[in-house]
PDB file of C-alpha atoms in Angstrom:
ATOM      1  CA  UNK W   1    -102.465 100.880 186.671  1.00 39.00           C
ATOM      2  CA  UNK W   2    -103.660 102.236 182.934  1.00 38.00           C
ATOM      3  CA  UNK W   3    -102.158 105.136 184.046  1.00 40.00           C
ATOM      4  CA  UNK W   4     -99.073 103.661 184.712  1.00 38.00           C
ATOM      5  CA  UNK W   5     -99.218 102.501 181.452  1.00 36.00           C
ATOM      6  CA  UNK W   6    -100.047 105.113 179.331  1.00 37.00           C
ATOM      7  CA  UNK W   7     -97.154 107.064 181.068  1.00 36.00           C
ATOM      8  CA  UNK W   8     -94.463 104.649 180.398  1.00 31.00           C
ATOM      9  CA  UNK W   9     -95.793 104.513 176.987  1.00 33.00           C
ATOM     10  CA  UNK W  10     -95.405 108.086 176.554  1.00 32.00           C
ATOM     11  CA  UNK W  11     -92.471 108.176 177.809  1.00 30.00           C
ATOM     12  CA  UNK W  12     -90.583 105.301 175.374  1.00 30.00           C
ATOM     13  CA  UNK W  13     -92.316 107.554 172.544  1.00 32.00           C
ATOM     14  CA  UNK W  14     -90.603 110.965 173.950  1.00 32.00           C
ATOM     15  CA  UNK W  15     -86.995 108.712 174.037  1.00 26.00           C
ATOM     16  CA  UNK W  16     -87.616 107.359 170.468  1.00 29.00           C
ATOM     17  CA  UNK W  17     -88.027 111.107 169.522  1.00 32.00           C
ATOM     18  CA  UNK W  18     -84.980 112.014 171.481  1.00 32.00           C
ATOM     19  CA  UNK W  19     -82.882 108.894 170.084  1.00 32.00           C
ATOM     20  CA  UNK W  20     -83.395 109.596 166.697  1.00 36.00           C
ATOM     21  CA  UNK W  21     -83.439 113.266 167.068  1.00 35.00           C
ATOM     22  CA  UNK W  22     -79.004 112.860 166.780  1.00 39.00           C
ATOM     23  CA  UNK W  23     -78.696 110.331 164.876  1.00 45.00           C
ATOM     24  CA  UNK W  24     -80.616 111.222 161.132  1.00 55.00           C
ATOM     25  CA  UNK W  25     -78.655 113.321 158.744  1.00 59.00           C
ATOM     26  CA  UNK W  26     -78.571 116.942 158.528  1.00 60.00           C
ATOM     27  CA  UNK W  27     -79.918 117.211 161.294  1.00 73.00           C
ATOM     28  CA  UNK W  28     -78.076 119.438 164.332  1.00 73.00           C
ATOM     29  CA  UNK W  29     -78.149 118.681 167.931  1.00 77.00           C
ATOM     30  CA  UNK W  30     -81.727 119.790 169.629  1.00 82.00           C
ATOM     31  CA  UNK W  31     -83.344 119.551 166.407  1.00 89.00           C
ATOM     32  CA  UNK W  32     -85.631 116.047 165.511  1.00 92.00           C
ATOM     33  CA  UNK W  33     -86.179 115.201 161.915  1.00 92.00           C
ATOM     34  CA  UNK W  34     -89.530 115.371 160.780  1.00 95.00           C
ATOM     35  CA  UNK W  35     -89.152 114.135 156.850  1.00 95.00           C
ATOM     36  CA  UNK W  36     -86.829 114.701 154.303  1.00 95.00           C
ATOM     37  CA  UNK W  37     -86.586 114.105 150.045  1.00 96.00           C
ATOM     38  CA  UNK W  38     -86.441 110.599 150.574  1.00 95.00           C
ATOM     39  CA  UNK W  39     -89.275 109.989 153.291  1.00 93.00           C
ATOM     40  CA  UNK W  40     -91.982 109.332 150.796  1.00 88.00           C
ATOM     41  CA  UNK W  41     -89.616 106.459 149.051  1.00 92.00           C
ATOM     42  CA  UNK W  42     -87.938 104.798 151.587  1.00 93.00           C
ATOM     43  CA  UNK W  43     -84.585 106.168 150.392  1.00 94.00           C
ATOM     44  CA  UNK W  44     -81.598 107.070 152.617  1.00 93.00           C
ATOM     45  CA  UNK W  45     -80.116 110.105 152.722  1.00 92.00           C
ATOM     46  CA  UNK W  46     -76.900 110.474 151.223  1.00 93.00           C
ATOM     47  CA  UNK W  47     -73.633 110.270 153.214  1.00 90.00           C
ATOM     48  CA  UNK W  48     -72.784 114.100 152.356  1.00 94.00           C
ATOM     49  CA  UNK W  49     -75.986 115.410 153.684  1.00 92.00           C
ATOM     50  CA  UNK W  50     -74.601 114.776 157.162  1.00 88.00           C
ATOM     51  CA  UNK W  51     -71.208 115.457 156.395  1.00 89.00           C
ATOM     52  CA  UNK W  52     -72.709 119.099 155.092  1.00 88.00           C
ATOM     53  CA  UNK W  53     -74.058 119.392 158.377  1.00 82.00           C
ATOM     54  CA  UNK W  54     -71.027 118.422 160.595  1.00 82.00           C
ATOM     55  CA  UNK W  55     -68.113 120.105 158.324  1.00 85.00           C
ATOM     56  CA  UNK W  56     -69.582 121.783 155.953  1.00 89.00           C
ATOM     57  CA  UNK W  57     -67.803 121.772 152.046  1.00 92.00           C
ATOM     58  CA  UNK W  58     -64.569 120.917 153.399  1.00 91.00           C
ATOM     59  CA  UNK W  59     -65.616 117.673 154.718  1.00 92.00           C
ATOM     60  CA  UNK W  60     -67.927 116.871 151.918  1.00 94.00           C
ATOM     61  CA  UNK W  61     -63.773 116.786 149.489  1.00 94.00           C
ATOM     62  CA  UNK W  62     -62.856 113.592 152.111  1.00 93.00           C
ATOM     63  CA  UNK W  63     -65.797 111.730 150.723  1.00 94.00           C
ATOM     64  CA  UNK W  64     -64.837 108.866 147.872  1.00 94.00           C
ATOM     65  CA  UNK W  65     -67.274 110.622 145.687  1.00 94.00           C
ATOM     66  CA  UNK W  66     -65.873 113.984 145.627  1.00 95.00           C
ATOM     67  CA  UNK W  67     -62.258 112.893 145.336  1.00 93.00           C
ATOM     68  CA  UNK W  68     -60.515 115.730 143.041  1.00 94.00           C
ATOM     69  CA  UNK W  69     -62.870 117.916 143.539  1.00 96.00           C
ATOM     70  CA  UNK W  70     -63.486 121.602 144.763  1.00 96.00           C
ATOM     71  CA  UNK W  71     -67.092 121.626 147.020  1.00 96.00           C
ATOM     72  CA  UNK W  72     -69.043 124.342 147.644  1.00 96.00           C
ATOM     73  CA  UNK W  73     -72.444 123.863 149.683  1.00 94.00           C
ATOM     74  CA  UNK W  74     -75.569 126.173 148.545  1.00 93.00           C
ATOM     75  CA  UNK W  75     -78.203 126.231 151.464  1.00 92.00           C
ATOM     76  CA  UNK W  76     -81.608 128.169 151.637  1.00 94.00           C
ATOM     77  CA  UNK W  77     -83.809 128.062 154.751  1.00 95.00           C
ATOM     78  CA  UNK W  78     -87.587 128.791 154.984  1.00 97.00           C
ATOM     79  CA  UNK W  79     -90.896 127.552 156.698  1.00 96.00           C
ATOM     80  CA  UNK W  80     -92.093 125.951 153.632  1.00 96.00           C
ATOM     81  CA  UNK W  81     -90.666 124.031 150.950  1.00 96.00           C
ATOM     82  CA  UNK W  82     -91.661 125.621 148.274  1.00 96.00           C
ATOM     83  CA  UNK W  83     -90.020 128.977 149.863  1.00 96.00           C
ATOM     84  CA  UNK W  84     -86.872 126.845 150.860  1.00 95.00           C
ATOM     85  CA  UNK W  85     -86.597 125.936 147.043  1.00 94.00           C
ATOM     86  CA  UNK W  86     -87.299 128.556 145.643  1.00 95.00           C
ATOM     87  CA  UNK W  87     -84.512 130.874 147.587  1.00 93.00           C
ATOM     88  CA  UNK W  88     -82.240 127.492 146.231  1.00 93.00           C
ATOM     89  CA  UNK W  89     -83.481 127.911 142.682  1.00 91.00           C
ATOM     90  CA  UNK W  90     -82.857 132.136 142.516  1.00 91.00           C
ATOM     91  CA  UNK W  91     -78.930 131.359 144.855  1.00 89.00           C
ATOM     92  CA  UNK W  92     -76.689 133.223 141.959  1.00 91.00           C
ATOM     93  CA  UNK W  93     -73.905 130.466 142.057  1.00 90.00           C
ATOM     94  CA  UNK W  94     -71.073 132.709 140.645  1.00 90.00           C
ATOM     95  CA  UNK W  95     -71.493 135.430 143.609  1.00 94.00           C
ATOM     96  CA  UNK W  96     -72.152 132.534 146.100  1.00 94.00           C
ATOM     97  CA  UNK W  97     -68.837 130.574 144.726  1.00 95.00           C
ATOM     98  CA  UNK W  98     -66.607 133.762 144.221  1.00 96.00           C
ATOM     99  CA  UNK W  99     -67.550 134.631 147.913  1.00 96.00           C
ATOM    100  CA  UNK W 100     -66.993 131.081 149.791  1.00 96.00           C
ATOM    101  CA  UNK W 101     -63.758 130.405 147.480  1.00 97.00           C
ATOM    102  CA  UNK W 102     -63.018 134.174 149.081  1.00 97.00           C
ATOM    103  CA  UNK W 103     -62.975 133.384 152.622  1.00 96.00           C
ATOM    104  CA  UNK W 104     -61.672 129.819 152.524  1.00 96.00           C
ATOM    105  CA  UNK W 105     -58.320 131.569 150.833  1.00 96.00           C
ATOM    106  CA  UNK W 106     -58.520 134.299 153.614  1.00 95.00           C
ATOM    107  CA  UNK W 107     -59.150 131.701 156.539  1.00 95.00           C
ATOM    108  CA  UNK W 108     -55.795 129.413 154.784  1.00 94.00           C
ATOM    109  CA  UNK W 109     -53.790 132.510 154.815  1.00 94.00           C
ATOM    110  CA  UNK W 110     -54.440 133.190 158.278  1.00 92.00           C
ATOM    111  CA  UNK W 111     -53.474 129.646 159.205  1.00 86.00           C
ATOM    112  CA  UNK W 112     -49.813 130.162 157.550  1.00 87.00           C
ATOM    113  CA  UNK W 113     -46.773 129.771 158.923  1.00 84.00           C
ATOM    114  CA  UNK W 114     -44.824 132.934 157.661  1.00 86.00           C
ATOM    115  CA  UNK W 115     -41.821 133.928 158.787  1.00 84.00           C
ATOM    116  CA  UNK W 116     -41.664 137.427 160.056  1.00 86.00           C
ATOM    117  CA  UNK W 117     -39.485 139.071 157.688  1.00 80.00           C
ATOM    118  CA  UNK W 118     -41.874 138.107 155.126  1.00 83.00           C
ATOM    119  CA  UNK W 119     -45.166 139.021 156.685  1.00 89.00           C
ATOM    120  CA  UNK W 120     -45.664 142.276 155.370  1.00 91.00           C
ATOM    121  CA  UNK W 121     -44.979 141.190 151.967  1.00 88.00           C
ATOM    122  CA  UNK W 122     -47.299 138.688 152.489  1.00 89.00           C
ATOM    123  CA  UNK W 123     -50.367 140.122 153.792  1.00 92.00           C
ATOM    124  CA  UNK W 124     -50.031 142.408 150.893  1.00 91.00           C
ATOM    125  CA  UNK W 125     -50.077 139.387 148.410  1.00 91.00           C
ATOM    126  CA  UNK W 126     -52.414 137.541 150.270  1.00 93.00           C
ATOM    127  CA  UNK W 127     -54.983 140.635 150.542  1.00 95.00           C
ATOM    128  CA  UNK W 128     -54.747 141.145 146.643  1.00 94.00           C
ATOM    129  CA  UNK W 129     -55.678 137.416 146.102  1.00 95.00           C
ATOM    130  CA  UNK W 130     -58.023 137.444 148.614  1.00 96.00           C
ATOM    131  CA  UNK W 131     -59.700 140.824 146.455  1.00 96.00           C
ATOM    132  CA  UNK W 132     -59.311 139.070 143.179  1.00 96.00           C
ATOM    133  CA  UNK W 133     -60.972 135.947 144.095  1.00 97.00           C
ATOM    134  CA  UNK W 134     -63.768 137.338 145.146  1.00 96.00           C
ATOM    135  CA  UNK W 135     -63.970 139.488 141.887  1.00 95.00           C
ATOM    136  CA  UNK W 136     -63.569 136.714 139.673  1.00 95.00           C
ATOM    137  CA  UNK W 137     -65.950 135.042 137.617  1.00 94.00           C
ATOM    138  CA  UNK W 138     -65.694 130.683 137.592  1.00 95.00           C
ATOM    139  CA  UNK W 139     -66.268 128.543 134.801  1.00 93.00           C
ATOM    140  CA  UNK W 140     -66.767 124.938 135.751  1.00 94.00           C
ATOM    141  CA  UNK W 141     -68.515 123.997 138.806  1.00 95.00           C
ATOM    142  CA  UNK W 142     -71.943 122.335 138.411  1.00 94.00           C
ATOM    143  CA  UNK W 143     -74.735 121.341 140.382  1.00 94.00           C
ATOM    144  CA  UNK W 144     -74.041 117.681 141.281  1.00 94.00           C
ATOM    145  CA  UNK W 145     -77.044 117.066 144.083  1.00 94.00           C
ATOM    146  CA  UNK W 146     -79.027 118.461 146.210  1.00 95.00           C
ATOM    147  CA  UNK W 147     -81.346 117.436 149.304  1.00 96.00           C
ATOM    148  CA  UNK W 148     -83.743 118.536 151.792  1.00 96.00           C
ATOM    149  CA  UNK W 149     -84.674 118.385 155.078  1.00 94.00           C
ATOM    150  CA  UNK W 150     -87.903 118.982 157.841  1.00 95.00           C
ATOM    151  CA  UNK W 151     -87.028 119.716 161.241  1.00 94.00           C
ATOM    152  CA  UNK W 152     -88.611 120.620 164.504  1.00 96.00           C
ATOM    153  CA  UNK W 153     -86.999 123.064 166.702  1.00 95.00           C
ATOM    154  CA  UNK W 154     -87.042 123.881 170.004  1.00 95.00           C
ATOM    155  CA  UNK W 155     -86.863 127.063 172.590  1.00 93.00           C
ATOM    156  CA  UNK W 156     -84.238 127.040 174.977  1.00 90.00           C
ATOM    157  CA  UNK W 157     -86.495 125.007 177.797  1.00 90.00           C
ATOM    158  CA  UNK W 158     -86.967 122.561 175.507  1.00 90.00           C
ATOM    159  CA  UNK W 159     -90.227 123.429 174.025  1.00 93.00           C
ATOM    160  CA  UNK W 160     -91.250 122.907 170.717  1.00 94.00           C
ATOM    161  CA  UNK W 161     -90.397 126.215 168.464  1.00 95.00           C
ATOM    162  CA  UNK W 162     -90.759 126.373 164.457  1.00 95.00           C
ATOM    163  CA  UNK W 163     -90.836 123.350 161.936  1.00 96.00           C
ATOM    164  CA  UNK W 164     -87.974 124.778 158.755  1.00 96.00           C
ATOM    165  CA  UNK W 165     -86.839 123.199 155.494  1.00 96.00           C
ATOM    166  CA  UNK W 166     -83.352 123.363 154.610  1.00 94.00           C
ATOM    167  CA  UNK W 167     -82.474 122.996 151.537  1.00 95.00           C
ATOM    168  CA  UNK W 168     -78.558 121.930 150.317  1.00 94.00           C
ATOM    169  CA  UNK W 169     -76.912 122.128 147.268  1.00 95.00           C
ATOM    170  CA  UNK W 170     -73.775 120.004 146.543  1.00 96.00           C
ATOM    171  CA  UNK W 171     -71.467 122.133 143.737  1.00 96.00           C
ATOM    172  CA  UNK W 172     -68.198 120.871 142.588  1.00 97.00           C
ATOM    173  CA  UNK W 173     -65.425 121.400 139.855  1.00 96.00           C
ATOM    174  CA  UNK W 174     -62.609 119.264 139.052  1.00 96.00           C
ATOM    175  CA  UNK W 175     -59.215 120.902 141.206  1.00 96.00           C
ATOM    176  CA  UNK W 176     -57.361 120.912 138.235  1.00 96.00           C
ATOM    177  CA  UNK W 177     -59.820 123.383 136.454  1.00 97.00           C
ATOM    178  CA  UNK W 178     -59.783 125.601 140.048  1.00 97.00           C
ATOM    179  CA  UNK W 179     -55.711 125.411 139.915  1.00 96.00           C
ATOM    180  CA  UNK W 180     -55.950 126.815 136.243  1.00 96.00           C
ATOM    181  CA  UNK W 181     -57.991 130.171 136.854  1.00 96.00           C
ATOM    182  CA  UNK W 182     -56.320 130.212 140.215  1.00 96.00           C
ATOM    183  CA  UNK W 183     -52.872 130.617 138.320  1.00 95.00           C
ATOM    184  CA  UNK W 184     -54.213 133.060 136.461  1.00 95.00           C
ATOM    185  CA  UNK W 185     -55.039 135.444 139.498  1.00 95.00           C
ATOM    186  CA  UNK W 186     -51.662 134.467 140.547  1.00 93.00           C
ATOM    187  CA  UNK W 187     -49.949 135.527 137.295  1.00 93.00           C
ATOM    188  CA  UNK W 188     -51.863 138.586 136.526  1.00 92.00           C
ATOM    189  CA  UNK W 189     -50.351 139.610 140.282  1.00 89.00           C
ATOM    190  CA  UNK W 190     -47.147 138.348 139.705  1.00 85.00           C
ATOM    191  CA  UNK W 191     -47.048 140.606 136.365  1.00 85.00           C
ATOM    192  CA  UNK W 192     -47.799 144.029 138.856  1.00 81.00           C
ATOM    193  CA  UNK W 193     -45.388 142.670 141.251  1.00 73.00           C
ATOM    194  CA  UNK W 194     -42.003 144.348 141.792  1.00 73.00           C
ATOM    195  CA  UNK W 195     -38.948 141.436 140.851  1.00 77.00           C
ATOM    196  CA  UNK W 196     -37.203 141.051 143.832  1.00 84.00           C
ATOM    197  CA  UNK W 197     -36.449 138.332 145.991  1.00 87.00           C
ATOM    198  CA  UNK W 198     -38.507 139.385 148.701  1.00 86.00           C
ATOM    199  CA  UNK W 199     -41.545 139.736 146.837  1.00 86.00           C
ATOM    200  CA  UNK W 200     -40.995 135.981 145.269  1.00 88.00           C
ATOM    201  CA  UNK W 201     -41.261 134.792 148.552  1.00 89.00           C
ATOM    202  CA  UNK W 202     -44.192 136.120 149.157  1.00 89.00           C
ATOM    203  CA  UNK W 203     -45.612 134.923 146.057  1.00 90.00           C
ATOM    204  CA  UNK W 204     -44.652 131.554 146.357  1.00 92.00           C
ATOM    205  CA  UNK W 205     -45.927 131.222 150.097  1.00 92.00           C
ATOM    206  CA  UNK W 206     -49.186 132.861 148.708  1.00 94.00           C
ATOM    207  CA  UNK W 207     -49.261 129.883 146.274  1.00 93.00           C
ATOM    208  CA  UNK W 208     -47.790 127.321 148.638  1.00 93.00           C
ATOM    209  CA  UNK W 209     -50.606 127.821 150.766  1.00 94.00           C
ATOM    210  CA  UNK W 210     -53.627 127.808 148.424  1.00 95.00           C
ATOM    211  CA  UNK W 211     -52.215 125.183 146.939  1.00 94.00           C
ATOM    212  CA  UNK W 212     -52.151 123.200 150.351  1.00 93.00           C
ATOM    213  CA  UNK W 213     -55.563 124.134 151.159  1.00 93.00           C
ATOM    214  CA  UNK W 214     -57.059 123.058 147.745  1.00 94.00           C
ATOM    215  CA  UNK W 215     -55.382 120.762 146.358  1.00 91.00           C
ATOM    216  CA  UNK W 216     -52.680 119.200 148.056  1.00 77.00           C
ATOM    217  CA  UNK W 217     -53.282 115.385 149.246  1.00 60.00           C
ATOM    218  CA  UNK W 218     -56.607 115.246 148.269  1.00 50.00           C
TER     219      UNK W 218
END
């Protein structure tokens, strides 16, 4: 009979373990939360810590608190915390920005709807953007919060693999600021640009659709 017991016991502490495991924030499905910045204090996680998790940046702009706003997420990764923080601390933001804002244009462009007459124009535009955003430099964002998280892992059969820290890094700059030193890229392309009607076309759907990634209806 106490061994009945102690097995049912067990067992209701291996489903609390499970339960939780999907529910806290930031952490991904398989993984169980083992502490985070807030543990020792009683204090929640922020909403944006899971949104980080589940969309990433893009889903961190839908939150009230980032309304207007450009995200980017910063995360470092390490078996200790001090480690974790201190690949956070030495992240060189400008390369890490210039990089993300890089591929999120590439990724938009590739979702366009371009009409074929106007695709080779186009990708040409859209790969010379793509270029100069990465090379530029951004004045603007700052570092608006940050969080961190313990986890327990697991192998493939379920067994228990490595305890990591994540760290995350919330940056943000106002979209009107972005839209400036985006028109400048634009400008300094449209100045190199041959004037003809086909090439303003291109422009303008290279424009129309960073615009509608960034900034439109947010």
């Amino acid at each position: 009979m106490k061994k009945a017991v102690i097995a049912l016991v067990a067992l209701a502490v291996v489903f609390s373990v499970l339960g939780c495991a999907s529910g806290p924030k930031g952490v991904r499905k398989g993984e169980t939360l083992l502490e985070d910045k807030g543990s020792a204090y009683g204090i929640k996680a922020p909403k944006w810590v899971e949104s980080a998790v589940i969309g990433g940046a893009k889903e961190l702009e839908k939150l009230p608190e980032f309304k207007g706003k450009v995200v980017f997420l910063g995360k470092a990764e390490a078996l200790n915390l001090p480690s974790a923080e201190l690949l956070a601390s030495r992240m060189d933001a400008q390369t890490e920005i210039a990089a993300y804002l890089s591929l999120r244009v590439k990724d938009a462009f590739k979702g366009a709807n371009v009409a074929n007459a106007d695709s080779v124009n186009f990708g040409v535009y859209g790969e010379r953007f793509v270029a100069s955003v990465a090379e530029a430099k951004y004045s603007g964002f700052r570092k608006e919060s940050d969080w961190w998280i313990k986890v327990q892992t697991y192998t493939s059969d379920g067994q228990p693999d490595k305890q990591i820290y994540r760290v995350m890094q919330v940056w943000t700059m106002e979209q009107p600021m972005l839209k400036k030193q985006f028109d400048i890229i634009l400008a300094d392309m449209a100045g190199t640009a041959a004037a003809t009607p086909e090439t303003k076309r291109a422009m303008d759907l290279v424009q129309n659709t960073v615009t509608k990634d960034f900034f439109a209806g947010k």
